């Protein structure tokens, strides 16, 4: 299980790494702010971003009313293990992300899960999505979880329209699809009150990076409404290597994660050239196919990156 515990996060975008080397790797975070920010030198409470600042804080506080809401990519862990206390680093980091890094409570959440592929693209449209327990062999209590966050048929319809009008991507509403574990595990951790409307958007089942990044670009507009876009997956997902790690898989994990980091953070913002490199990930990324024999857990990162295109990034 070593590969599921290391993580690093970016806000607008947030990368969650699953290193094959060490379960104790310390999380790293990178903050990406909108170009529209308010400078804040407060050492107490900042009304513009609803956060508490400390004496050593140097970042500009984000004015939630004058920015595009951030997008994030998170490591959703292995099945329900974060909820079982088996992956505390992931849990603490996701909680920290919400409490310290988001500018305000999101008005809605668009969730891009590694566990939903469809052609045409599908969008959850139920006002009360059910639970979808898409894992096997875990304790009975893990099949009794309930995340009762409402859906939003209106937002789902507007997403459908945006995909067609902005990207020429056909899609359809799915009124019966529930919250899979790529959805409810991070959201139960990040937003346990389950009071924020959630709409899930599938990956295109081709897993074509360009097509799926077009989906992410089409979702950018909803960030202006205070909607949080969450990509949920892993940057290392080779099940054989996770259970039987080797020096080769460890090196590939480190090299590929380093390439992702350099690609996305090599410039001051998520540029088009960075997205072009992501589209060629399996050719340009060292150890790419060893890290991802199949790329369904990586694609949500690319979608989140496209949704965050043009935003400035800075290490924190």
Short mmCIF file of N, CA and C in Angstrom, two decimals, residues 172-233:
data_model
loop_
_atom_site.label_atom_id
_atom_site.label_comp_id
_atom_site.label_asym_id
_atom_site.label_seq_id
_atom_site.Cartn_x
_atom_site.Cartn_y
_atom_site.Cartn_z
N UNK A 172 -24.49 13.74 -22.19
CA UNK A 172 -25.86 13.47 -21.80
C UNK A 172 -25.98 13.45 -20.28
N UNK A 173 -27.16 13.79 -19.81
CA UNK A 173 -27.42 13.78 -18.38
C UNK A 173 -27.70 12.36 -17.91
N UNK A 174 -27.19 12.03 -16.74
CA UNK A 174 -27.41 10.71 -16.16
C UNK A 174 -28.11 10.90 -14.81
N UNK A 175 -29.41 10.63 -14.75
CA UNK A 175 -30.16 10.87 -13.52
C UNK A 175 -30.03 9.77 -12.47
N UNK A 176 -29.34 8.67 -12.79
CA UNK A 176 -29.25 7.56 -11.85
C UNK A 176 -27.85 7.34 -11.30
N UNK A 177 -26.83 7.92 -11.90
CA UNK A 177 -25.46 7.72 -11.44
C UNK A 177 -25.28 8.25 -10.03
N UNK A 178 -24.59 7.48 -9.18
CA UNK A 178 -24.34 7.88 -7.81
C UNK A 178 -22.92 8.37 -7.60
N UNK A 179 -22.59 8.63 -6.34
CA UNK A 179 -21.26 9.10 -5.96
C UNK A 179 -20.34 7.88 -5.78
N UNK A 180 -19.37 7.70 -6.69
CA UNK A 180 -18.40 6.62 -6.53
C UNK A 180 -17.35 7.02 -5.50
N UNK A 181 -16.43 6.10 -5.18
CA UNK A 181 -15.52 6.41 -4.08
C UNK A 181 -14.51 7.49 -4.45
N UNK A 182 -14.30 7.73 -5.74
CA UNK A 182 -13.48 8.86 -6.14
C UNK A 182 -14.15 10.19 -5.86
N UNK A 183 -15.44 10.13 -5.58
CA UNK A 183 -16.23 11.32 -5.22
C UNK A 183 -16.40 11.41 -3.72
N UNK A 184 -16.98 10.36 -3.11
CA UNK A 184 -17.37 10.52 -1.71
C UNK A 184 -16.22 10.44 -0.73
N UNK A 185 -15.14 9.73 -1.07
CA UNK A 185 -14.02 9.68 -0.13
C UNK A 185 -13.40 11.07 0.07
N UNK A 186 -13.00 11.78 -0.99
CA UNK A 186 -12.45 13.12 -0.73
C UNK A 186 -13.48 14.11 -0.20
N UNK A 187 -14.73 14.02 -0.66
CA UNK A 187 -15.71 15.00 -0.21
C UNK A 187 -16.14 14.76 1.23
N UNK A 188 -16.22 13.52 1.68
CA UNK A 188 -16.51 13.26 3.09
C UNK A 188 -15.40 13.79 3.97
N UNK A 189 -14.19 13.82 3.44
CA UNK A 189 -13.04 14.34 4.17
C UNK A 189 -13.00 15.86 4.15
N UNK A 190 -13.23 16.43 2.98
CA UNK A 190 -13.07 17.88 2.81
C UNK A 190 -14.31 18.67 3.23
N UNK A 191 -15.48 18.13 2.94
CA UNK A 191 -16.73 18.85 3.20
C UNK A 191 -17.72 17.90 3.89
N UNK A 192 -17.45 17.52 5.13
CA UNK A 192 -18.25 16.50 5.79
C UNK A 192 -19.71 16.89 6.04
N UNK A 193 -20.03 18.18 6.02
CA UNK A 193 -21.41 18.60 6.24
C UNK A 193 -22.33 18.24 5.08
N UNK A 194 -21.76 17.92 3.92
CA UNK A 194 -22.53 17.48 2.76
C UNK A 194 -23.65 18.46 2.41
N UNK A 195 -23.35 19.75 2.49
CA UNK A 195 -24.37 20.77 2.22
C UNK A 195 -24.07 21.61 0.99
N UNK A 196 -23.13 21.15 0.17
CA UNK A 196 -22.77 21.86 -1.06
C UNK A 196 -23.22 21.02 -2.26
N UNK A 197 -23.95 21.58 -3.19
CA UNK A 197 -24.37 20.79 -4.36
C UNK A 197 -23.18 20.26 -5.14
N UNK A 198 -23.30 19.00 -5.56
CA UNK A 198 -22.22 18.32 -6.28
C UNK A 198 -22.75 17.80 -7.62
N UNK A 199 -22.01 18.08 -8.67
CA UNK A 199 -22.29 17.50 -9.98
C UNK A 199 -21.02 16.82 -10.46
N UNK A 200 -21.14 15.57 -10.87
CA UNK A 200 -19.99 14.81 -11.37
C UNK A 200 -20.01 14.78 -12.89
N UNK A 201 -18.84 14.93 -13.48
CA UNK A 201 -18.68 14.87 -14.93
C UNK A 201 -17.71 13.75 -15.25
N UNK A 202 -18.11 12.86 -16.13
CA UNK A 202 -17.25 11.73 -16.46
C UNK A 202 -16.08 12.16 -17.34
N UNK A 203 -15.07 11.32 -17.38
CA UNK A 203 -14.06 11.42 -18.42
C UNK A 203 -14.65 10.90 -19.73
N UNK A 204 -14.11 11.34 -20.85
CA UNK A 204 -14.44 10.68 -22.11
C UNK A 204 -13.72 9.35 -22.12
N UNK A 205 -14.42 8.28 -22.43
CA UNK A 205 -13.87 6.94 -22.27
C UNK A 205 -12.73 6.60 -23.21
N UNK A 206 -12.48 7.45 -24.21
CA UNK A 206 -11.28 7.26 -25.03
C UNK A 206 -10.01 7.45 -24.22
N UNK A 207 -10.14 8.19 -23.11
CA UNK A 207 -9.00 8.61 -22.28
C UNK A 207 -8.01 9.45 -23.07
N UNK A 208 -8.45 10.00 -24.18
CA UNK A 208 -7.61 10.90 -24.96
C UNK A 208 -7.36 12.17 -24.16
N UNK A 209 -6.09 12.51 -23.98
CA UNK A 209 -5.76 13.66 -23.14
C UNK A 209 -6.32 14.95 -23.71
N UNK A 210 -6.24 15.12 -25.03
CA UNK A 210 -6.73 16.34 -25.64
C UNK A 210 -8.23 16.52 -25.48
N UNK A 211 -8.98 15.47 -25.71
CA UNK A 211 -10.44 15.54 -25.56
C UNK A 211 -10.80 15.87 -24.12
N UNK A 212 -10.16 15.20 -23.19
CA UNK A 212 -10.51 15.41 -21.79
C UNK A 212 -10.06 16.76 -21.27
N UNK A 213 -8.95 17.29 -21.79
CA UNK A 213 -8.57 18.64 -21.41
C UNK A 213 -9.54 19.66 -22.00
N UNK A 214 -10.13 19.36 -23.14
CA UNK A 214 -11.16 20.25 -23.68
C UNK A 214 -12.37 20.31 -22.75
N UNK A 215 -12.69 19.19 -22.12
CA UNK A 215 -13.75 19.20 -21.13
C UNK A 215 -13.39 20.14 -19.98
N UNK A 216 -12.15 20.02 -19.50
CA UNK A 216 -11.70 20.90 -18.42
C UNK A 216 -11.77 22.36 -18.80
N UNK A 217 -11.34 22.69 -20.02
CA UNK A 217 -11.40 24.09 -20.46
C UNK A 217 -12.83 24.60 -20.50
N UNK A 218 -13.75 23.74 -20.92
CA UNK A 218 -15.15 24.16 -21.00
C UNK A 218 -15.74 24.42 -19.62
N UNK A 219 -15.15 23.83 -18.58
CA UNK A 219 -15.67 24.01 -17.23
C UNK A 219 -15.13 25.27 -16.55
N UNK A 220 -14.12 25.92 -17.16
CA UNK A 220 -13.51 27.10 -16.54
C UNK A 220 -14.54 28.14 -16.14
N UNK A 221 -15.53 28.36 -16.99
CA UNK A 221 -16.47 29.46 -16.77
C UNK A 221 -17.22 29.34 -15.45
N UNK A 222 -17.39 28.11 -14.95
CA UNK A 222 -18.16 27.93 -13.72
C UNK A 222 -17.38 28.35 -12.48
N UNK A 223 -16.08 28.49 -12.63
CA UNK A 223 -15.26 28.99 -11.52
C UNK A 223 -15.62 30.42 -11.17
N UNK A 224 -16.11 31.18 -12.15
CA UNK A 224 -16.49 32.57 -11.89
C UNK A 224 -17.73 32.67 -11.02
N UNK A 225 -18.42 31.56 -10.82
CA UNK A 225 -19.63 31.52 -10.00
C UNK A 225 -19.35 31.01 -8.59
N UNK A 226 -18.08 30.81 -8.26
CA UNK A 226 -17.75 30.27 -6.95
C UNK A 226 -17.83 28.77 -6.89
N UNK A 227 -17.70 28.11 -8.04
CA UNK A 227 -17.74 26.65 -8.11
C UNK A 227 -16.34 26.07 -8.02
N UNK A 228 -16.15 25.12 -7.14
CA UNK A 228 -14.88 24.42 -6.99
C UNK A 228 -14.85 23.23 -7.94
N UNK A 229 -13.81 23.15 -8.75
CA UNK A 229 -13.61 22.00 -9.63
C UNK A 229 -12.57 21.10 -8.99
N UNK A 230 -12.93 19.84 -8.76
CA UNK A 230 -12.05 18.88 -8.10
C UNK A 230 -11.75 17.72 -9.04
N UNK A 231 -10.48 17.55 -9.40
CA UNK A 231 -10.04 16.34 -10.07
C UNK A 231 -9.62 15.33 -9.00
N UNK A 232 -10.05 14.10 -9.15
CA UNK A 232 -9.81 13.07 -8.13
C UNK A 232 -9.18 11.86 -8.78
N UNK A 233 -7.93 11.57 -8.43
CA UNK A 233 -7.23 10.44 -9.03
C UNK A 233 -5.92 10.19 -8.30
#
